[in-house]
Amino acid sequence: MQPTFFINHGGGPCFFLAPGPMRAAWKQLEDYLVGFASALKERPRALVVVSGHWHERVPTVNTSPAPPLLFDYHGFPAYTYRLEWPAPGSPEIAMHVRALLDEAGFLSGLDERRGFDHGVFVPLKVAFPEADIPVVQLSLQQGLDLRPTSRSVVL
């Protein structure tokens, strides 16, 4: 089993912009992502990704076998809306994720039409350019308040 990682994705399609200040601002993160896969103890068989750009009423799992890219950024050069990263989805893994959510007591949903948003494809296109690892995206649950409550345990 692999560890869980938080991976920033920079600003929009920052790693794919022509050389300039925006691209240079994210160079350190890009270098990290280029070496990310080789730093893992073994190559992942699949990736489950939660992006802050997808919120649903209940946690929702993308079940598409071939999710398109969702260009959910604005104001960038036209060529950044033609990027390609044809990583496969995995309906089987998506159903397993949903079963785990259900076992944990979470209502959950399925979506086979939504594409990978830029919080998924931008960093993964750098880290796994071959696009040969199945990726399943999981939404955040809309409206959750993460502030500590009297019942919260703060470590």
mmCIF file of N, CA and C in Angstrom, residues 11 21 28-31 34 50-51 53-55 57 73 77-78 106 128 146 151 155:
data_model
loop_
_atom_site.group_PDB
_atom_site.id
_atom_site.type_symbol
_atom_site.label_atom_id
_atom_site.label_comp_id
_atom_site.label_asym_id
_atom_site.label_seq_id
_atom_site.Cartn_x
_atom_site.Cartn_y
_atom_site.Cartn_z
ATOM 1 N N GLY A 11 -0.757 26.968 -10.527
ATOM 2 C CA GLY A 11 -1.804 27.850 -11.040
ATOM 3 C C GLY A 11 -2.255 27.427 -12.419
ATOM 4 N N PRO A 21 7.477 34.302 -16.505
ATOM 5 C CA PRO A 21 7.369 34.413 -15.045
ATOM 6 C C PRO A 21 6.421 33.399 -14.403
ATOM 7 N N GLN A 28 10.068 24.827 -9.132
ATOM 8 C CA GLN A 28 10.438 23.900 -8.065
ATOM 9 C C GLN A 28 9.392 22.794 -7.915
ATOM 10 N N LEU A 29 8.108 23.148 -7.981
ATOM 11 C CA LEU A 29 7.054 22.140 -7.904
ATOM 12 C C LEU A 29 7.098 21.229 -9.125
ATOM 13 N N GLU A 30 7.324 21.787 -10.293
ATOM 14 C CA GLU A 30 7.423 20.966 -11.503
ATOM 15 C C GLU A 30 8.559 19.955 -11.381
ATOM 16 N N ASP A 31 9.717 20.400 -10.880
ATOM 17 C CA ASP A 31 10.851 19.486 -10.701
ATOM 18 C C ASP A 31 10.498 18.370 -9.729
ATOM 19 N N VAL A 34 8.230 15.891 -11.531
ATOM 20 C CA VAL A 34 8.969 15.089 -12.513
ATOM 21 C C VAL A 34 9.624 13.892 -11.832
ATOM 22 N N VAL A 50 -8.404 12.968 -4.928
ATOM 23 C CA VAL A 50 -9.436 13.892 -4.465
ATOM 24 C C VAL A 50 -8.958 15.284 -4.859
ATOM 25 N N SER A 51 -9.749 15.984 -5.635
ATOM 26 C CA SER A 51 -9.393 17.336 -6.063
ATOM 27 C C SER A 51 -10.335 18.337 -5.411
ATOM 28 N N HIS A 53 -11.446 20.794 -6.665
ATOM 29 C CA HIS A 53 -12.256 21.432 -7.702
ATOM 30 C C HIS A 53 -13.551 20.683 -8.010
ATOM 31 N N TRP A 54 -13.836 19.648 -7.261
ATOM 32 C CA TRP A 54 -15.074 18.894 -7.493
ATOM 33 C C TRP A 54 -15.775 18.700 -6.165
ATOM 34 N N HIS A 55 -16.943 19.320 -6.029
ATOM 35 C CA HIS A 55 -17.750 19.231 -4.813
ATOM 36 C C HIS A 55 -19.132 18.709 -5.193
ATOM 37 N N ARG A 57 -22.993 16.896 -3.386
ATOM 38 C CA ARG A 57 -23.810 16.770 -2.175
ATOM 39 C C ARG A 57 -23.323 15.634 -1.291
ATOM 40 N N TYR A 73 -10.160 25.996 -15.991
ATOM 41 C CA TYR A 73 -9.399 27.214 -15.704
ATOM 42 C C TYR A 73 -9.740 28.209 -16.805
ATOM 43 N N PRO A 77 -3.533 30.774 -22.436
ATOM 44 C CA PRO A 77 -3.401 30.663 -23.898
ATOM 45 C C PRO A 77 -4.207 29.488 -24.458
ATOM 46 N N ALA A 78 -4.670 29.654 -25.683
ATOM 47 C CA ALA A 78 -5.535 28.661 -26.325
ATOM 48 C C ALA A 78 -4.924 27.253 -26.322
ATOM 49 N N PHE A 106 -20.799 6.368 4.831
ATOM 50 C CA PHE A 106 -21.011 7.546 4.003
ATOM 51 C C PHE A 106 -21.963 7.222 2.860
ATOM 52 N N PHE A 128 3.240 11.555 -14.168
ATOM 53 C CA PHE A 128 3.022 10.287 -14.886
ATOM 54 C C PHE A 128 2.667 10.603 -16.340
ATOM 55 N N LEU A 146 -14.826 22.153 8.264
ATOM 56 C CA LEU A 146 -13.681 21.461 8.850
ATOM 57 C C LEU A 146 -13.145 22.142 10.106
ATOM 58 N N ARG A 151 -16.526 18.322 19.822
ATOM 59 C CA ARG A 151 -16.335 16.866 19.734
ATOM 60 C C ARG A 151 -15.076 16.502 18.985
ATOM 61 N N LEU A 155 -4.895 16.974 17.261
ATOM 62 C CA LEU A 155 -3.602 16.344 17.606
ATOM 63 C C LEU A 155 -2.482 17.338 17.451
#
